[in-house]
Coordinates of C-alpha atoms in Angstrom, one line a residue:
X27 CA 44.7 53.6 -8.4
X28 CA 47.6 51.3 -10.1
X29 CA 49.5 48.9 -7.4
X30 CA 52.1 50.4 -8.9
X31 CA 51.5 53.9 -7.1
X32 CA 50.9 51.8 -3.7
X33 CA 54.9 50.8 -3.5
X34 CA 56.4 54.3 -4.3
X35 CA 57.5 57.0 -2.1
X36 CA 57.5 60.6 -4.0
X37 CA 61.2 61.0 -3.9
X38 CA 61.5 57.6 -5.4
X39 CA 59.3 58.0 -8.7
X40 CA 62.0 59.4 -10.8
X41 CA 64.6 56.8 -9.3
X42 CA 66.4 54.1 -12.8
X43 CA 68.4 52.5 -9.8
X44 CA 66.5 49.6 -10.4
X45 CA 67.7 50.2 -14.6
X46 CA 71.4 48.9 -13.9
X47 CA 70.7 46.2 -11.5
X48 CA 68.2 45.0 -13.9
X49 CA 70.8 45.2 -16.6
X50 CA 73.0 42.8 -14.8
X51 CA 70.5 40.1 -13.7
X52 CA 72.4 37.7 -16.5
X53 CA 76.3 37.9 -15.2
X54 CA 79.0 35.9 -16.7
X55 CA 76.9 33.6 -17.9
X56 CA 79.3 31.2 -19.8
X57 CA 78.5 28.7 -22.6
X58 CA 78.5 25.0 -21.5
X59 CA 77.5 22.1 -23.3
X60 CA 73.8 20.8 -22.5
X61 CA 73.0 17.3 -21.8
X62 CA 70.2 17.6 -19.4
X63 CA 67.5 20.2 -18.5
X64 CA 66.3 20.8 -15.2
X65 CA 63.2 23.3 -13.6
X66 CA 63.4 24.0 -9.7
X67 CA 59.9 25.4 -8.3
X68 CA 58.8 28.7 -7.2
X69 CA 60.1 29.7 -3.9
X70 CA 57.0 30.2 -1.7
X71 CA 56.5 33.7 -1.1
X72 CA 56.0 35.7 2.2
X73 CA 52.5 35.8 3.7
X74 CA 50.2 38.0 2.4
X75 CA 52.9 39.1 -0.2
X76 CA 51.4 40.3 -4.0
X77 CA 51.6 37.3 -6.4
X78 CA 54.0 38.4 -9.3
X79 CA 52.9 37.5 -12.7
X80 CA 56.6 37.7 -14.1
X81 CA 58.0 34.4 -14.9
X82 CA 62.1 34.3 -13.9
X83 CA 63.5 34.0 -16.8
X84 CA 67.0 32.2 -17.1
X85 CA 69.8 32.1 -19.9
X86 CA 67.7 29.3 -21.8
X87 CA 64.3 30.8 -21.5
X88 CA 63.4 30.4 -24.9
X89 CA 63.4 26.2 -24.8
X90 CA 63.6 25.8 -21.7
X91 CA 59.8 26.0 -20.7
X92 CA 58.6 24.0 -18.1
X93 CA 56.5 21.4 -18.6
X94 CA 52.7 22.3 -17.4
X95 CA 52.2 19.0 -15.8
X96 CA 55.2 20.1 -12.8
X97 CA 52.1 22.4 -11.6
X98 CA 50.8 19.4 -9.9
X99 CA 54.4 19.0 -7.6
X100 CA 55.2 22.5 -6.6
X101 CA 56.0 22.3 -3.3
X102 CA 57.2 18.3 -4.0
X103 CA 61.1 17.4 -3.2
X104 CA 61.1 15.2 -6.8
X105 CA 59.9 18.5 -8.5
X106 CA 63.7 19.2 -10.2
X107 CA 63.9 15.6 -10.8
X108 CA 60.5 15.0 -12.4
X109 CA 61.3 18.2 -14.7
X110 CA 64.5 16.5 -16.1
X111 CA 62.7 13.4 -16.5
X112 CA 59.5 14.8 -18.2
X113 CA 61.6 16.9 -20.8
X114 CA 63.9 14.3 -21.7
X115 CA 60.9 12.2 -21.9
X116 CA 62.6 9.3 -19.5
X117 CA 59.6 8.8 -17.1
X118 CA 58.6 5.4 -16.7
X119 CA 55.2 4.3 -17.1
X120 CA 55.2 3.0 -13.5
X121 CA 56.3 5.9 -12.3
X122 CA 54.1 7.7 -13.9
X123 CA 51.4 5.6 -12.5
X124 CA 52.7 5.8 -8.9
X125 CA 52.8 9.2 -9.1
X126 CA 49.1 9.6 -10.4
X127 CA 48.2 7.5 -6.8
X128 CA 50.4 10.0 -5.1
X129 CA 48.2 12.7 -6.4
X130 CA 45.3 11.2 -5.6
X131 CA 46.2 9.6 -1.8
X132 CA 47.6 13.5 -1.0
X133 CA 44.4 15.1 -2.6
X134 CA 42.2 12.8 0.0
X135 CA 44.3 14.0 3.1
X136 CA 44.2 17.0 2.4
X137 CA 40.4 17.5 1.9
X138 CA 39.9 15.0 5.0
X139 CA 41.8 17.6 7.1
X140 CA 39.7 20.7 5.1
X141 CA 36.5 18.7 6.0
X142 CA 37.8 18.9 10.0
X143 CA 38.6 22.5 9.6
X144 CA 35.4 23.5 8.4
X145 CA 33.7 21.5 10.9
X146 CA 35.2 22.9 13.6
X147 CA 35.1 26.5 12.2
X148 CA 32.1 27.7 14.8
X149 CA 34.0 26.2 18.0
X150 CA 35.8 27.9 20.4
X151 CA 39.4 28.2 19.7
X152 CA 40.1 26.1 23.1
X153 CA 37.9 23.1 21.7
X154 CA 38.9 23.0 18.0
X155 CA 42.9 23.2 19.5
X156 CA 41.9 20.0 21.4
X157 CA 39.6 18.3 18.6
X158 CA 42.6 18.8 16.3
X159 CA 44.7 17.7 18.0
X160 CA 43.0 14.5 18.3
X161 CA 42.6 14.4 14.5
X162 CA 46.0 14.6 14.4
X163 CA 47.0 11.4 16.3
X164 CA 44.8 9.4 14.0
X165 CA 45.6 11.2 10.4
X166 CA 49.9 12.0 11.1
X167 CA 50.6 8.0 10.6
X168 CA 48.9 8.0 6.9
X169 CA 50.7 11.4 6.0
X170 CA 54.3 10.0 7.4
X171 CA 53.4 7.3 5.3
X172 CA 52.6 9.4 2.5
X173 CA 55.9 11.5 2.6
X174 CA 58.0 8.2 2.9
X175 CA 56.3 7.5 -0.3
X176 CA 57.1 10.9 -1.7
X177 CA 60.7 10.1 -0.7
X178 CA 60.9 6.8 -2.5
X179 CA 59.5 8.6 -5.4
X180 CA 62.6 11.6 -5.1
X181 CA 65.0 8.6 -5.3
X182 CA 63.3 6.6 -8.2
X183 CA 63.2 9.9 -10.4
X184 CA 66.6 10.9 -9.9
X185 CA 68.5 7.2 -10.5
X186 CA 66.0 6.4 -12.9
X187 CA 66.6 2.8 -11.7
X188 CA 68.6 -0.4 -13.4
X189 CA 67.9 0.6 -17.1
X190 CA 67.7 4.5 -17.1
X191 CA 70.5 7.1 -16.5
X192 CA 70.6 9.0 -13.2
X193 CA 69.6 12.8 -14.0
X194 CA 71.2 13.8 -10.1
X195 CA 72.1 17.6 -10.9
X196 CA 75.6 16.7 -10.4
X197 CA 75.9 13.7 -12.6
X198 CA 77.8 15.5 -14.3
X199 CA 79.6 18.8 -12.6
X200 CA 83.2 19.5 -13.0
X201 CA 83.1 22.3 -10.3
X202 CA 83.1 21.6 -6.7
X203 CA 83.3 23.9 -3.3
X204 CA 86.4 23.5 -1.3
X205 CA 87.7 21.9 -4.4
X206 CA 87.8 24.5 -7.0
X207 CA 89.9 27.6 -7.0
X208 CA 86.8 30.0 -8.8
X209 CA 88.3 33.5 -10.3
X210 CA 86.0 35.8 -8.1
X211 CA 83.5 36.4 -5.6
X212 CA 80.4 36.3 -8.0
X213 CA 81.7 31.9 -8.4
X214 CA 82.2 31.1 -4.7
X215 CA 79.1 32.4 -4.0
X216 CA 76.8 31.2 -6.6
X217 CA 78.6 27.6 -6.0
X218 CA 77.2 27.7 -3.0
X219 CA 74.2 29.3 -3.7
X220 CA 73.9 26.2 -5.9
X221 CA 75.0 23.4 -4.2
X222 CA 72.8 24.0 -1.0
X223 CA 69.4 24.7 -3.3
X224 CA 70.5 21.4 -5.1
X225 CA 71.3 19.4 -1.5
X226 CA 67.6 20.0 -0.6
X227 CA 65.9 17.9 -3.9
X228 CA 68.7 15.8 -4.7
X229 CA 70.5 14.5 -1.2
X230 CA 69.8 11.2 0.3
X231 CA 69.4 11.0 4.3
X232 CA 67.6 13.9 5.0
X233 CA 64.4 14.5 7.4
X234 CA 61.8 16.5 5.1
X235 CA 62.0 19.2 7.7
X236 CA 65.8 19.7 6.9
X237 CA 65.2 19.8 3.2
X238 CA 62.7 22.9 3.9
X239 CA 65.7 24.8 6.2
X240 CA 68.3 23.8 3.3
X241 CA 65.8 25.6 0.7
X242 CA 65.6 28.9 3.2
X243 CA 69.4 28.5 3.4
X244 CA 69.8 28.3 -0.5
X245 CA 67.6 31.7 -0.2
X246 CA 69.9 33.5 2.0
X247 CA 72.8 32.8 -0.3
X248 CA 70.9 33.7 -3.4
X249 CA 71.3 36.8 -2.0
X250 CA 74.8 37.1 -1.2
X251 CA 75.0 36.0 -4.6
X252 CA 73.5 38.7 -5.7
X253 CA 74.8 41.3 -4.1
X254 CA 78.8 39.9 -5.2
X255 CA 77.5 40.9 -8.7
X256 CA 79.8 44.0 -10.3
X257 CA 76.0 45.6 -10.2
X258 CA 74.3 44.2 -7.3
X259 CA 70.9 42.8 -8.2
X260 CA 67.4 43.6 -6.6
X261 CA 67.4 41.4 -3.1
X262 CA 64.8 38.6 -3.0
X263 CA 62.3 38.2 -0.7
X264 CA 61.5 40.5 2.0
X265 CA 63.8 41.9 4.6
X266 CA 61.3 42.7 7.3
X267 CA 59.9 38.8 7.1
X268 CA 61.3 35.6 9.1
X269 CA 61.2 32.6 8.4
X270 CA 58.5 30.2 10.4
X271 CA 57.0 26.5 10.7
X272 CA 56.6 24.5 8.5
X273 CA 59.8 25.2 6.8
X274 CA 59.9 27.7 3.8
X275 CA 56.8 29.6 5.6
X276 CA 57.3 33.4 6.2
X277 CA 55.7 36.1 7.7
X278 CA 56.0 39.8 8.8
X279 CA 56.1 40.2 12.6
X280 CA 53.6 42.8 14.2
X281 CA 55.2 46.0 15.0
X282 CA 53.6 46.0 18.6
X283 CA 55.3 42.4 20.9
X284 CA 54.9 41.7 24.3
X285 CA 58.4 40.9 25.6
X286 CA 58.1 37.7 26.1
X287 CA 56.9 37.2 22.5
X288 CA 59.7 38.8 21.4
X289 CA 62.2 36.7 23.6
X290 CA 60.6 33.2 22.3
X291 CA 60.8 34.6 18.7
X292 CA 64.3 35.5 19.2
X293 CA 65.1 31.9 21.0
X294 CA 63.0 30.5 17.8
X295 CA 65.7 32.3 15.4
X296 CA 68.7 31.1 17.6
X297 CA 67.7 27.4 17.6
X298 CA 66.6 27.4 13.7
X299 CA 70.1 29.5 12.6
X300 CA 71.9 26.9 14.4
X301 CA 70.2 23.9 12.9
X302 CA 70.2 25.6 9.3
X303 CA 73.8 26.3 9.8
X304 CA 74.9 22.4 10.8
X305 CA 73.2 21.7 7.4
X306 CA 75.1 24.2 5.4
X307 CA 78.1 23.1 6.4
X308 CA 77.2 19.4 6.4
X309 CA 76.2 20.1 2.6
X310 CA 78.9 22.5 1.7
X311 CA 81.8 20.8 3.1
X312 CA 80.9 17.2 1.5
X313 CA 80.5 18.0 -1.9
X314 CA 83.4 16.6 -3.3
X315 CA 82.5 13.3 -1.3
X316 CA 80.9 10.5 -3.1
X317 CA 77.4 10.1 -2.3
X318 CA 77.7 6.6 -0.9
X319 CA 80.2 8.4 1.6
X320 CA 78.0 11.2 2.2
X321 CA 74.5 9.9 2.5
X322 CA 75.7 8.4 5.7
X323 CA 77.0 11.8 7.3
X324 CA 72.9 13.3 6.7
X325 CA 71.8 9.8 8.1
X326 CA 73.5 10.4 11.2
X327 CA 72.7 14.4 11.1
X328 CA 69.4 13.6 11.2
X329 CA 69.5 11.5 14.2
X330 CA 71.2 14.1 15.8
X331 CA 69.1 17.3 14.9
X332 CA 65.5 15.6 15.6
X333 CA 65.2 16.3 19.1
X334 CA 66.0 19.8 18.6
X335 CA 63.7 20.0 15.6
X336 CA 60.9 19.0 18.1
X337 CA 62.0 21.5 20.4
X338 CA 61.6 23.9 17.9
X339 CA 58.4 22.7 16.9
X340 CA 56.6 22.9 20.8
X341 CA 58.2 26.7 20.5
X342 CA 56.6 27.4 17.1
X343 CA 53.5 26.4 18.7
X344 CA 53.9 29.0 21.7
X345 CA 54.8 31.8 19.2
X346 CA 51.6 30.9 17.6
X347 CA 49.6 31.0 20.4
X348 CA 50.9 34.6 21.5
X349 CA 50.5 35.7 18.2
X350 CA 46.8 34.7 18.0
X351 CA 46.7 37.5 21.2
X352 CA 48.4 40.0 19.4
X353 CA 45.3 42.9 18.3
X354 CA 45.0 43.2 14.3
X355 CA 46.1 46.2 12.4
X356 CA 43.3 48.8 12.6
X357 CA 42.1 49.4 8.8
X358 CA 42.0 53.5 8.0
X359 CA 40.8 55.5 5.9
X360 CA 43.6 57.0 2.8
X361 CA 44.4 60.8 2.4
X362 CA 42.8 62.2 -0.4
X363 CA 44.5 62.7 -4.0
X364 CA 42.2 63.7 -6.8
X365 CA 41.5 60.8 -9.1
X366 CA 42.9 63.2 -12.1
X367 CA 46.2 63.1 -10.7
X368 CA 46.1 59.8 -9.5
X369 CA 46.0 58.8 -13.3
X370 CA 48.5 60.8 -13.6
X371 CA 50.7 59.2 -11.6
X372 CA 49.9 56.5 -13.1
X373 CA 50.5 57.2 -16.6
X374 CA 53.8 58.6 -15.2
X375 CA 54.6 55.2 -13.5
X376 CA 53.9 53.7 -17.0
X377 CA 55.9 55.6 -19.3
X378 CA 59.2 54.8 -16.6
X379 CA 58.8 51.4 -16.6
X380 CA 58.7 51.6 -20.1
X381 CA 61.6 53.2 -20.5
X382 CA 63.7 51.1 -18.0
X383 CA 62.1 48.3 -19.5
X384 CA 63.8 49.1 -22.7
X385 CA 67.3 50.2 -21.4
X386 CA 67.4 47.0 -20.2
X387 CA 66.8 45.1 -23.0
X388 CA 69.4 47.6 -25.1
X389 CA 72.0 46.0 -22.0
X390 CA 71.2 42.7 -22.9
X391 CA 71.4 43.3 -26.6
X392 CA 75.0 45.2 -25.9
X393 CA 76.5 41.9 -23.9
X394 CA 75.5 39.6 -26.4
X395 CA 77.9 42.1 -28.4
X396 CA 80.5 40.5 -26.9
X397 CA 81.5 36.5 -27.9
X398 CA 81.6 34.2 -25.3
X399 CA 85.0 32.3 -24.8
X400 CA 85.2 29.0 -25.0
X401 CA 86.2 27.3 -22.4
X402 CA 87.0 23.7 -22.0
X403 CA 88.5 21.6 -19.2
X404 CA 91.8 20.6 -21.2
X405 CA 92.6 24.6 -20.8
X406 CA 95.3 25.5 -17.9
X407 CA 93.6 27.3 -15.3
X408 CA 95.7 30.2 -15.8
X409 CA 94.6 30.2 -19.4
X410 CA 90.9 29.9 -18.2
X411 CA 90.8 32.7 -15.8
X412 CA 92.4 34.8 -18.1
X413 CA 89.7 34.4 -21.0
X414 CA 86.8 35.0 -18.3
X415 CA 88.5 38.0 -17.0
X416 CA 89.1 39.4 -20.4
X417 CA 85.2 38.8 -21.6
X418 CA 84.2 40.6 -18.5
X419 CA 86.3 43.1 -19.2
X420 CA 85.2 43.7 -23.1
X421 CA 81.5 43.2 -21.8
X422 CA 81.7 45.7 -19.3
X423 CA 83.5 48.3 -21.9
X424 CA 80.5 47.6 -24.6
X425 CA 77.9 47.8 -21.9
X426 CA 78.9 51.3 -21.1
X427 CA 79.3 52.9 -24.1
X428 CA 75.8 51.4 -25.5
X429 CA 74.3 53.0 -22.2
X430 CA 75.7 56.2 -23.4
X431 CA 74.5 56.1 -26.9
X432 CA 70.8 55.0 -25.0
X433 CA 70.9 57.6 -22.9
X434 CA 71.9 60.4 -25.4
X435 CA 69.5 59.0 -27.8
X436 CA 66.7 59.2 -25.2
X437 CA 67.3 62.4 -23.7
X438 CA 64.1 64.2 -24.8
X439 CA 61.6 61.3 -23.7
X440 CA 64.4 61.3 -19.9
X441 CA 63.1 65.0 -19.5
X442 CA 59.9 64.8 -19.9
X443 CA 59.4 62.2 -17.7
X444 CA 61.6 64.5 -15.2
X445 CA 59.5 67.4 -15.9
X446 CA 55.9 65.7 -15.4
X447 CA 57.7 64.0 -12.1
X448 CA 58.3 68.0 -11.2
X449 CA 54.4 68.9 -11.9
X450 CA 53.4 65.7 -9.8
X451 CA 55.5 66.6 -6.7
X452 CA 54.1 70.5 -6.7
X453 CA 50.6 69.2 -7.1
X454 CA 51.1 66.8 -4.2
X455 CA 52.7 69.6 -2.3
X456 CA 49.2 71.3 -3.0
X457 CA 46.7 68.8 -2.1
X458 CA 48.5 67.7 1.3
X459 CA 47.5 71.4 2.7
X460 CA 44.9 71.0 5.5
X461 CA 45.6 67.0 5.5
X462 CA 46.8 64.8 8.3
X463 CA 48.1 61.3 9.2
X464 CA 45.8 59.6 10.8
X465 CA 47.9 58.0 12.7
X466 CA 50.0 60.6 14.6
X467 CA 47.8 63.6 13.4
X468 CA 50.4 65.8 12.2
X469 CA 50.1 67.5 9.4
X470 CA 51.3 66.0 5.8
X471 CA 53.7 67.2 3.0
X472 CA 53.7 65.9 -0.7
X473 CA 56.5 63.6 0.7
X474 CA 54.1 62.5 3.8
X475 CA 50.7 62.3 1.5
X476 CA 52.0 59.8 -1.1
X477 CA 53.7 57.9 1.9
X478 CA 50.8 57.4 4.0
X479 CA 48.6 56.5 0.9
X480 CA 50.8 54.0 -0.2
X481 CA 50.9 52.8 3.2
X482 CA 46.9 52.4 4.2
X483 CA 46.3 51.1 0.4
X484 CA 49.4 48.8 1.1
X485 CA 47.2 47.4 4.0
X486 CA 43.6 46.9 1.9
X487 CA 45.6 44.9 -0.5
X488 CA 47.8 42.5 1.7
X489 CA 44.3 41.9 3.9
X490 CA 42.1 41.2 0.8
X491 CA 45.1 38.9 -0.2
X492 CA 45.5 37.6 3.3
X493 CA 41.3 36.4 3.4
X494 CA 41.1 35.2 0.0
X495 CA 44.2 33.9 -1.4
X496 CA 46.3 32.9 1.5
X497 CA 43.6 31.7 3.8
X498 CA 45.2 27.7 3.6
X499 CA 48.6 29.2 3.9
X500 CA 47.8 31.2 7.1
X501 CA 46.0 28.4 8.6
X502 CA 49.5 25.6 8.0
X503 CA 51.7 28.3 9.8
X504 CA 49.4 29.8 12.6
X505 CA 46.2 27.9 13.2
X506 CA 46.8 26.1 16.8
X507 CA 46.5 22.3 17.5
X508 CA 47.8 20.9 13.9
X509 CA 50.5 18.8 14.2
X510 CA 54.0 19.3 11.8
X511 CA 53.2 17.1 9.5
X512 CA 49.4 18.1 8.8
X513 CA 51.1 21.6 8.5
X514 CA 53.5 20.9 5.4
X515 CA 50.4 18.7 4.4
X516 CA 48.1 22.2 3.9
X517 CA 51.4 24.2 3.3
X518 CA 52.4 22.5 0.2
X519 CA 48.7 22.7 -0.8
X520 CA 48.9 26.3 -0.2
X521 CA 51.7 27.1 -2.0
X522 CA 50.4 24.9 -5.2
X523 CA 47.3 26.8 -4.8
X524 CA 48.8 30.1 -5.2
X525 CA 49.8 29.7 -8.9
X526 CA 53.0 31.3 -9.2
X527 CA 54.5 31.2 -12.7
X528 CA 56.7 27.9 -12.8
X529 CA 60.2 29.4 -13.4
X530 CA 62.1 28.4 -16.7
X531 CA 64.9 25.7 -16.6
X532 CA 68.2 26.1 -17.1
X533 CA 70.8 23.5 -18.2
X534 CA 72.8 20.8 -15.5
X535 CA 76.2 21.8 -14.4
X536 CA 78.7 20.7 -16.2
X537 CA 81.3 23.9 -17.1
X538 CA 84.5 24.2 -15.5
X539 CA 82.9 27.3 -13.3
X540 CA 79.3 27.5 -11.9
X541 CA 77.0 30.1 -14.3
X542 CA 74.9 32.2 -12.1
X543 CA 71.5 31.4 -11.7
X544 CA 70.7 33.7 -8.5

């Protein structure tokens, strides 16, 4: 059976919703000149969640490939940094030699700390809380010291020091939030989108804690962004996931909570939306400052959000200890569907994804119809907002009527797709006769049989995932008796070990208007 079978409903196999948003996952992108490149890192995905082999692909995909060696710093605040440095081929030698030890110091903690895990694996989960625990007073001072040294690193890539010129992503910006009067929606909110994602590599000040809650702030407002689009793009992430400790870790909450679980969960979300929202609007509402006048205002944000950050931290560790009660989802059994129409499903879920696959490429062929205006700063702002609005506008008109000609052309291969989605759902309708959820034993429809299928197959994959791949990632967020800092320790390890596709760079700001990259 084809994942792709295990994330469909049977009223949604016919559904080319996901054609137009698709189609419009490169908005008003605007032409800029391009002094620098930079590459920001995969975000780390939600536990258990299916590894996606597709590489996000920006304006500038073509020569804008990451460099392989970034592999080694996913999950690493100089990541974006390093990127522009490595491309423009400005690293230092020292540098490059201190961050060769870096590698190698971080590769010893975290195999001392796997060497401790494993020894403890046959204890009882009272002893091995208290044995790491005691690990943890002696192996938290050499980690500190190792992300003090990962901080001196984030400021020695970015300024480049006394001979080199600084690649900070807004060396050269002309945009700014507060500042800037942007012609729609879509701008404001990819500014900020932006801004915040670039506060949490590039800002001096901050605790490493607060540069994880800025990057699940930036995430958030990726998704405003999106959805401000004239075509609202596919939201990222997962709705029905929260947000955890260490920073950027997420998981899906059981279905079944005690109420006090629930109530310590909730008081979890309360404390973190409150700290994530101090940093927001710390970030958001100092961008036009200069950075020797805002470092200070992160320095002193810092001071003031660390006790609560501990608070939050002695909670995290109650949540994890009720969660460690809660029973496991019981594994059952899938309805039956005959293998002969499971491949026919499958060559069904083929041919549509071939098909929107190609619409959207005729979309992006149709806005490149379109030129570009240019746009420089000596224009009036009048002037400016007047070309943008009118290259929507022409983009928009040529988008439609190439959809048109796509869809007329296509209308043969549209129907029979249709028509094999009609055999499908009547031989569904069939087999679900005399079949039952095993669940709530009631009886199931087509409707009910796919649903259920997808649902207990759902479960096989995310546990196979959940004991092979994301064993080191379950163990940072929920194993009991680590401290914080062993925890982004074996997160970032986690994450690096997962081997998401690096995303493709895209060029530094520097445009009168921000160009989407949500």
């Amino acid at each position: 059976m084809s994942p792709g079978v295990c994330r469909l409903s049977l009223c949604a196999l016919l559904s080319f919703a996901g054609a137009s948003a698709a189609a419009n996952s490169e908005e008003d992108a605007l032409p800029f000149w391009r002094p620098a490149v930079v590459c920001f890192p995969p975000m780390a995905p939600v536990f258990g969640a299916e590894i996606s082999n597709r590489v996000p692909v920006g304006e500038d995909a073509v020569r804008l490939r990451p460099p392989p060696e970034l592999a080694d710093y996913v999950g690493e605040y100089f990541y974006p940094a390093l990127s522009t440095r490595i491309i423009g081929e400005t690293l230092p030698n020292y540098v490059k030699a201190r961050l060769e030890a870096y590698l190698a110091r971080r590769g010893e903690l975290v195999n001392q700390l796997a060497d401790q895990l494993v020894a403890l694996h046959e204890a009882d989960d009272a002893t091995r809380a208290v044995r790491l625990r005691a690990f943890a007073d002696e192996q938290d001072p050499k980690i500190l010291a190792l992300e003090r040294e990962a901080e001196e690193l984030r400021k020695i890539v970015v300024t480049g020091g006394p001979l080199l010129r600084s690649v900070d992503w807004s060396r050269s910006r002309n945009w700014f939030v507060g500042v800037t009067r942007f012609p729609s929606d879509l701008h404001a909110r990819e500014a900020e989108y932006q801004v915040v994602r670039a506060a949490a590599y590039y800002q001096d000040g901050l605790l490493t804690e607060q540069r994880g809650m800025l990057l699940e702030v930036a995430a958030e407002l990726r998704n405003r962004a999106l959805a401000a689009r004239a075509i609202p793009g596919p939201r990222q992430g997962d709705a029905h996931a929260m947000f955890f400790s260490p920073a950027m870790s997420r998981l899906r909450l059981p279905a079944k909570m005690s109420a006090e679980l629930t109530a310590k969960i909730a008081r979890f979300n309360r404390i973190k939306t409150e700290l994530k929202q101090e940093l927001v609007n710390a970030v958001l509402h100092s961008d036009r400052v200069f950075a020797s006048e805002r470092t200070p205002v992160f320095e002193r944000l810092a001071d003031a959000q660390w006790p609560r950050l501990t608070e939050l931290e002695k909670l995290a560790d109650e949540i994890r200890e009720e969660l460690g009660r809660v029973p496991p989802v019981k594994l059952s059994a899938p309805p039956y569907i005959p293998p002969m129409l499971l491949r026919r499903i499958d060559e069904y879920l083929i041919g549509r994804s071939t098909y929107i696959a190609e619409f959207n490429q005729t979309m992006r062929a149709a806005s490149e119809l379109i030129p570009r205006p240019r746009l420089d700063g000596s224009l009036p702002p009048e002037e400016r907002n007047r070309r943008i609005r009118a290259y929507e506008t022409a983009r928009a008109a040529a988008r439609e009527r190439v959809a048109a000609r796509f869809h007329e052309e296509t209308k043969e291969r549209f129907e029979d797709l249709r028509r094999s989605y009609d055999r499908i759902a009547a031989e569904l309708k069939v087999v679900a006769e005399g079949q039952f959820d095993p669940e709530t034993g009631r009886p199931l429809d087509a409707e009910g049989l796919l649903r259920t299928y997808t649902v207990v197959m759902e479960r096989f994959a995310t546990f196979g995932r959940e004991e092979v791949i994301y064993r080191g990632y379950r163990t940072a967020m929920l194993m009991p008796g680590l401290s914080l800092e062993q925890r982004r320790l074996l997160f970032g390890a986690a994450v690096m070990g997962l081997a998401q596709p690096l995303p493709f760079g895209e060029s530094l700001p520097t445009g009168p208007m921000p160009v989407p990259r949500s």
